[in-house]
Short mmCIF file of C-alpha atoms in Angstrom, two decimals:
data_model
loop_
_atom_site.label_atom_id
_atom_site.label_comp_id
_atom_site.label_asym_id
_atom_site.label_seq_id
_atom_site.Cartn_x
_atom_site.Cartn_y
_atom_site.Cartn_z
CA MET A 1 17.06 19.99 -3.73
CA SER A 2 16.63 19.78 -7.46
CA GLY A 3 14.40 22.17 -9.35
CA ILE A 4 11.72 19.51 -9.63
CA ALA A 5 11.73 18.80 -5.92
CA THR A 6 11.06 22.39 -4.97
CA LYS A 7 7.90 22.38 -7.08
CA VAL A 8 6.30 19.35 -5.43
CA PRO A 9 3.51 20.63 -3.16
CA PHE A 10 3.01 19.39 0.38
CA LEU A 11 -0.14 18.29 2.14
CA THR A 12 -0.37 19.45 5.74
CA LEU A 13 -1.57 16.56 7.91
CA ASN A 14 -3.95 16.96 10.83
CA ASP A 15 -1.07 16.69 13.32
CA GLY A 16 0.83 19.52 11.63
CA ASN A 17 3.39 17.38 9.80
CA ARG A 18 3.81 17.83 6.05
CA MET A 19 3.81 15.14 3.36
CA PRO A 20 4.92 15.64 -0.27
CA ILE A 21 1.87 15.06 -2.44
CA ILE A 22 3.78 12.67 -4.72
CA GLY A 23 5.91 9.80 -3.52
CA LEU A 24 7.53 6.69 -4.89
CA GLY A 25 5.81 3.36 -4.28
CA THR A 26 8.16 0.46 -3.61
CA TYR A 27 5.73 -2.48 -3.71
CA GLU A 28 6.92 -5.34 -5.96
CA ALA A 29 10.25 -3.57 -6.46
CA PRO A 30 12.63 -6.53 -6.08
CA PRO A 31 15.88 -6.50 -4.13
CA GLY A 32 18.69 -5.78 -6.52
CA VAL A 33 16.50 -3.35 -8.44
CA VAL A 34 14.80 -1.19 -5.84
CA GLU A 35 18.02 0.27 -4.44
CA ASN A 36 18.91 1.85 -7.78
CA VAL A 37 15.30 2.92 -8.34
CA VAL A 38 15.35 4.87 -5.07
CA ARG A 39 18.69 6.46 -6.00
CA VAL A 40 17.24 7.59 -9.34
CA ALA A 41 14.12 8.89 -7.63
CA ILE A 42 16.08 10.96 -5.10
CA ASP A 43 18.09 12.50 -7.94
CA ALA A 44 14.80 13.24 -9.74
CA GLY A 45 13.46 15.11 -6.73
CA TYR A 46 11.38 12.55 -4.85
CA ARG A 47 11.35 13.08 -1.11
CA HIS A 48 8.40 10.82 -0.20
CA PHE A 49 8.97 7.05 -0.18
CA ASP A 50 6.27 4.50 0.58
CA CYS A 51 7.55 1.29 2.16
CA ALA A 52 6.24 -1.71 4.09
CA ASP A 53 7.59 -4.70 5.96
CA PHE A 54 5.44 -6.85 3.65
CA TYR A 55 7.38 -5.64 0.59
CA GLU A 56 10.52 -7.38 1.88
CA ASN A 57 12.83 -4.78 0.37
CA GLU A 58 13.22 -2.19 3.12
CA HIS A 59 16.89 -3.01 3.63
CA GLU A 60 17.65 -1.99 0.03
CA VAL A 61 15.40 1.10 0.18
CA GLY A 62 17.11 2.15 3.38
CA GLN A 63 20.57 1.66 1.91
CA ALA A 64 19.81 4.03 -0.97
CA ILE A 65 18.33 6.60 1.40
CA ARG A 66 21.25 6.46 3.82
CA ASP A 67 23.74 6.73 0.97
CA ALA A 68 21.95 9.82 -0.36
CA ILE A 69 22.05 11.40 3.11
CA ARG A 70 25.73 10.51 3.50
CA ASP A 71 26.55 11.98 0.09
CA GLY A 72 24.81 15.24 0.94
CA LYS A 73 22.09 14.84 -1.71
CA VAL A 74 19.33 15.16 0.85
CA LYS A 75 18.84 15.67 4.58
CA ARG A 76 16.77 13.29 6.69
CA ASP A 77 14.33 16.04 7.63
CA GLU A 78 13.64 16.66 3.93
CA LEU A 79 12.42 13.10 3.51
CA PHE A 80 9.02 11.59 4.26
CA ILE A 81 9.27 7.83 4.82
CA THR A 82 6.19 5.65 5.31
CA THR A 83 6.07 2.05 6.46
CA LYS A 84 3.28 -0.29 7.51
CA VAL A 85 2.41 -3.01 10.01
CA TRP A 86 1.06 -6.20 8.39
CA PRO A 87 -1.95 -8.06 9.96
CA ASN A 88 0.22 -10.85 11.41
CA TRP A 89 1.79 -8.20 13.71
CA HIS A 90 -1.40 -6.82 15.31
CA GLY A 91 -1.26 -8.60 18.69
CA LYS A 92 -0.34 -6.81 21.89
CA GLY A 93 3.23 -5.51 21.69
CA ARG A 94 3.68 -6.74 18.14
CA PRO A 95 3.03 -3.47 16.25
CA THR A 96 5.98 -2.01 18.18
CA LEU A 97 8.14 -4.99 17.24
CA SER A 98 7.10 -4.61 13.59
CA ALA A 99 7.92 -0.90 13.60
CA LYS A 100 11.32 -1.59 15.11
CA ARG A 101 11.91 -4.34 12.55
CA SER A 102 11.23 -1.89 9.73
CA LEU A 103 13.44 0.76 11.31
CA LYS A 104 16.26 -1.76 11.61
CA ASN A 105 15.88 -2.77 7.96
CA LEU A 106 15.69 0.85 6.82
CA GLY A 107 18.58 1.84 9.07
CA LEU A 108 16.66 4.87 10.31
CA PRO A 109 15.82 6.06 13.84
CA TYR A 110 12.23 6.94 12.93
CA VAL A 111 9.75 6.97 10.06
CA ASP A 112 7.47 9.86 9.22
CA LEU A 113 4.30 7.80 8.90
CA LEU A 114 3.31 4.39 10.26
CA LEU A 115 0.17 2.76 8.88
CA ILE A 116 -1.96 -0.23 9.86
CA HIS A 117 -1.61 -2.02 6.51
CA TRP A 118 -4.96 -3.86 6.57
CA PRO A 119 -7.76 -4.00 9.18
CA THR A 120 -7.92 -7.81 9.24
CA PRO A 121 -5.80 -9.33 12.05
CA LEU A 122 -4.38 -12.70 11.02
CA LYS A 123 -2.81 -15.43 13.13
CA GLN A 124 0.10 -13.89 15.01
CA VAL A 125 3.15 -15.60 13.58
CA ASP A 126 6.50 -14.02 12.75
CA ASP A 127 7.47 -15.94 9.66
CA ASN A 128 4.37 -16.02 7.46
CA PHE A 129 2.49 -13.00 6.09
CA TYR A 130 -0.39 -15.29 5.04
CA PRO A 131 -0.84 -17.97 7.71
CA THR A 132 -3.28 -20.59 6.41
CA ASP A 133 -4.76 -23.91 7.45
CA ALA A 134 -4.47 -27.21 5.58
CA THR A 135 -7.24 -26.16 3.17
CA GLY A 136 -5.55 -22.88 2.26
CA GLN A 137 -7.94 -20.75 4.31
CA ALA A 138 -6.37 -17.73 5.98
CA LEU A 139 -6.12 -18.09 9.75
CA PHE A 140 -7.65 -15.14 11.62
CA ASP A 141 -7.16 -13.85 15.15
CA ASN A 142 -10.58 -12.53 16.12
CA THR A 143 -9.45 -11.76 19.67
CA ILE A 144 -7.64 -8.66 18.39
CA GLU A 145 -9.58 -5.40 18.28
CA LEU A 146 -8.48 -2.66 15.89
CA ILE A 147 -8.80 -0.03 18.61
CA ASP A 148 -6.15 -1.85 20.65
CA VAL A 149 -3.81 -1.87 17.65
CA TRP A 150 -4.49 1.84 17.19
CA LYS A 151 -3.79 2.66 20.83
CA GLU A 152 -0.44 0.91 20.53
CA PHE A 153 0.21 3.04 17.44
CA GLU A 154 -0.42 6.10 19.61
CA GLN A 155 2.26 4.86 22.01
CA ILE A 156 4.66 4.14 19.16
CA LYS A 157 4.29 7.78 18.13
CA LYS A 158 4.87 8.96 21.71
CA ASP A 159 8.00 6.82 21.81
CA GLY A 160 9.37 8.68 18.80
CA LEU A 161 9.52 5.74 16.39
CA THR A 162 7.18 7.58 13.98
CA ARG A 163 6.13 11.18 13.52
CA SER A 164 2.57 10.43 12.37
CA ILE A 165 0.17 7.49 12.39
CA GLY A 166 -2.55 6.44 9.99
CA VAL A 167 -4.33 3.54 8.34
CA SER A 168 -4.52 1.79 5.00
CA ASN A 169 -7.42 -0.02 3.33
CA PHE A 170 -9.85 1.00 6.08
CA ASN A 171 -13.48 1.83 5.37
CA SER A 172 -15.25 4.84 6.85
CA GLN A 173 -16.87 2.88 9.70
CA GLN A 174 -13.58 1.35 10.79
CA ILE A 175 -11.95 4.78 10.89
CA GLU A 176 -14.93 6.26 12.73
CA ASP A 177 -14.60 3.58 15.40
CA LEU A 178 -10.96 4.55 15.94
CA ILE A 179 -11.82 8.24 16.19
CA LYS A 180 -14.63 7.66 18.68
CA ASN A 181 -12.57 5.44 20.94
CA SER A 182 -9.19 7.19 20.97
CA SER A 183 -7.67 10.65 21.17
CA THR A 184 -6.04 10.51 17.72
CA VAL A 185 -7.51 10.95 14.24
CA PRO A 186 -5.52 9.07 11.58
CA VAL A 187 -3.60 11.51 9.38
CA VAL A 188 -3.93 9.35 6.26
CA ASN A 189 -5.98 6.54 4.80
CA GLN A 190 -4.00 4.88 2.01
CA VAL A 191 -6.27 3.08 -0.46
CA GLU A 192 -6.43 1.84 -4.02
CA CYS A 193 -7.50 4.77 -6.17
CA HIS A 194 -7.41 5.35 -9.94
CA PRO A 195 -9.78 6.51 -12.69
CA TYR A 196 -11.81 3.28 -12.42
CA LEU A 197 -12.01 3.63 -8.63
CA SER A 198 -12.21 7.35 -7.86
CA GLN A 199 -13.08 6.81 -4.16
CA GLU A 200 -15.05 10.07 -4.26
CA LYS A 201 -17.33 9.18 -1.33
CA LEU A 202 -14.45 7.98 0.85
CA LEU A 203 -12.37 11.02 -0.14
CA ASN A 204 -15.14 13.43 0.86
CA TRP A 205 -15.78 11.54 4.10
CA CYS A 206 -12.08 11.58 5.02
CA GLU A 207 -11.73 15.25 4.13
CA SER A 208 -14.63 16.10 6.43
CA ARG A 209 -12.63 14.59 9.29
CA GLY A 210 -9.27 16.10 8.39
CA ILE A 211 -7.88 12.84 6.99
CA LYS A 212 -5.83 12.84 3.78
CA LEU A 213 -6.25 10.13 1.18
CA THR A 214 -3.20 8.52 -0.41
CA ALA A 215 -3.72 6.66 -3.68
CA TYR A 216 -1.85 3.43 -4.32
CA SER A 217 -2.09 1.58 -7.62
CA PRO A 218 -2.91 4.92 -9.33
CA LEU A 219 -2.64 3.28 -12.76
CA ALA A 220 -4.76 0.23 -11.76
CA ARG A 221 -1.87 -2.16 -12.20
CA SER A 222 -1.26 -3.84 -8.84
CA GLY A 223 -3.68 -6.13 -7.11
CA THR A 224 -5.14 -9.56 -6.62
CA VAL A 225 -7.08 -9.77 -9.90
CA GLU A 226 -6.19 -9.02 -13.47
CA GLU A 227 -9.21 -8.53 -15.72
CA LYS A 228 -7.81 -9.12 -19.18
CA ASN A 229 -10.74 -7.33 -20.80
CA THR A 230 -10.21 -4.20 -18.73
CA THR A 231 -8.58 -1.39 -20.68
CA SER A 232 -5.67 0.23 -18.88
CA PRO A 233 -6.48 3.79 -17.77
CA LEU A 234 -3.47 4.78 -19.86
CA ASP A 235 -5.37 3.69 -22.99
CA ILE A 236 -8.64 5.47 -22.24
CA PRO A 237 -9.29 8.02 -25.03
CA VAL A 238 -9.93 10.98 -22.72
CA ILE A 239 -6.70 10.27 -20.82
CA LYS A 240 -4.72 9.95 -24.06
CA GLN A 241 -6.27 13.15 -25.43
CA LEU A 242 -5.31 15.10 -22.32
CA ALA A 243 -1.79 13.67 -22.41
CA SER A 244 -1.46 14.90 -25.98
CA LYS A 245 -2.92 18.31 -25.13
CA TYR A 246 -0.50 18.94 -22.28
CA GLY A 247 2.51 17.16 -23.78
CA VAL A 248 2.89 14.68 -20.91
CA SER A 249 2.45 10.94 -20.43
CA ALA A 250 -0.94 9.33 -19.84
CA ALA A 251 0.35 8.25 -16.43
CA ALA A 252 1.11 11.88 -15.61
CA ILE A 253 -2.50 12.80 -16.37
CA CYS A 254 -3.78 10.11 -13.97
CA ILE A 255 -1.40 11.33 -11.26
CA LYS A 256 -2.16 15.02 -11.87
CA TRP A 257 -5.88 14.32 -11.57
CA GLN A 258 -5.27 12.91 -8.11
CA THR A 259 -3.15 15.82 -6.88
CA GLN A 260 -5.73 18.34 -8.05
CA ARG A 261 -8.29 16.53 -5.91
CA GLY A 262 -5.97 16.88 -2.91
CA VAL A 263 -5.01 13.21 -3.00
CA SER A 264 -1.38 12.18 -2.50
CA VAL A 265 -0.11 9.62 -4.98
CA ILE A 266 2.60 6.95 -4.80
CA PRO A 267 3.21 5.67 -8.33
CA LYS A 268 5.93 3.11 -8.86
CA SER A 269 8.28 2.56 -11.75
CA ALA A 270 11.66 1.02 -12.40
CA THR A 271 12.31 3.17 -15.48
CA LYS A 272 14.26 6.41 -15.08
CA GLU A 273 12.23 8.27 -17.70
CA ARG A 274 8.92 7.29 -16.10
CA ILE A 275 10.15 8.04 -12.61
CA ILE A 276 10.97 11.57 -13.75
CA ALA A 277 7.76 11.97 -15.78
CA ASN A 278 5.59 10.88 -12.84
CA ILE A 279 6.78 13.77 -10.67
CA ASP A 280 7.47 16.53 -13.21
CA LEU A 281 3.87 17.61 -13.72
CA PHE A 282 3.42 20.88 -11.88
CA ASN A 283 3.79 23.13 -14.89
CA PHE A 284 0.19 22.58 -16.03
CA ASN A 285 -3.27 22.23 -14.52
CA LEU A 286 -6.29 20.28 -15.68
CA THR A 287 -9.45 22.33 -16.01
CA ASP A 288 -12.41 21.64 -13.71
CA SER A 289 -14.26 20.02 -16.61
CA GLU A 290 -11.25 17.78 -17.35
CA VAL A 291 -11.06 16.68 -13.72
CA LYS A 292 -14.78 15.91 -13.88
CA ALA A 293 -14.33 13.96 -17.11
CA ILE A 294 -11.83 11.68 -15.34
CA ASN A 295 -14.08 11.46 -12.27
CA ASP A 296 -16.83 10.23 -14.60
CA LEU A 297 -14.70 7.25 -15.63
CA ASN A 298 -15.32 5.73 -12.19
CA ARG A 299 -17.06 2.37 -12.11
CA ASP A 300 -16.07 1.25 -8.61
CA TRP A 301 -13.79 -1.41 -10.10
CA ARG A 302 -11.32 -2.69 -7.55
CA ASN A 303 -8.14 -4.46 -8.65
CA ASN A 304 -7.01 -5.35 -5.13
CA THR A 305 -10.01 -7.23 -3.79
CA TRP A 306 -8.29 -8.62 -0.66
CA THR A 307 -9.93 -11.99 -1.21
CA GLN A 308 -6.89 -14.25 -1.44
CA PHE A 309 -6.93 -17.21 0.96
CA GLY A 310 -10.51 -16.33 1.88
CA ILE A 311 -9.58 -13.13 3.71
CA ASN A 312 -12.93 -11.69 2.56
CA LYS A 313 -14.53 -13.96 5.18
CA HIS A 314 -12.85 -11.92 7.93
CA ARG A 315 -15.26 -9.93 10.11
CA ASN A 316 -13.19 -6.82 9.35
CA TRP A 317 -13.06 -7.25 5.58
CA PRO A 318 -13.17 -3.57 4.60
CA PHE A 319 -15.08 -3.82 1.34
CA ALA A 320 -18.31 -5.19 2.83
CA ILE A 321 -19.80 -1.66 2.88
CA PRO A 322 -19.82 0.92 0.05
CA PHE A 323 -16.98 3.06 1.43
#
């Protein structure tokens, strides 16, 4: 591994597996670009890659990973690969098919972490991530219970297709229902998290149950809404001041803040310099008061509202309760 890679701390999950605290997000990384991005990231020391069937680029991600393994740059057991099952694959037997589909695209025999991408089962069709009716309303499948999806995830793990299982975009009650009705506690809940959405209550709740939080959209850039009058976290004075103090990028401060709270982070970038800067941040530590200053920026502002096509009308819409 490179010098950077050896300095990236791990989080130990509740099933004993270990996850690098920083990974590379691959959402909205287009085919033709993402393959080179992953190559650059591996050279920079990334060993954690966050993927999903929904991103429609797993074939390219997998190609870069397999090439790096072939070329001796990294071993498979040094990597931590995550993928996710989209809500149109929640029906009986379909999470297994989705997992196998991702494995085929990645060209790998197993992933390290499989997540339920969203807790809102949609109509079970193969060829449309957002099945809708003639009015544009998302079509739901309310016959599907999340606990049944979770129990199939348990079997997928037993079958060796994934090392660990978890959830994404679940609220505390939805996770509690899984815990009470199964023998497995999710290892991770992957959620939107950034200085405007610190997720402090959900973080504390998950920690009390041995669940790690992973932050996507750590710079508040990806989502379903774009508030033009919302200042980027990278332009917040306190973030800029800390970046200047420590001689790093503003993005690095936002990411460092997360890791010091015990949150894993999956920033994305297509720029070599930013890819390197986003991971090379373990030679300094924010003070407790600086961490608190960033915590205090929270205003519970969510960029990914999960409201497109009326999905917020779903009985399992996760943002109907505070956390």
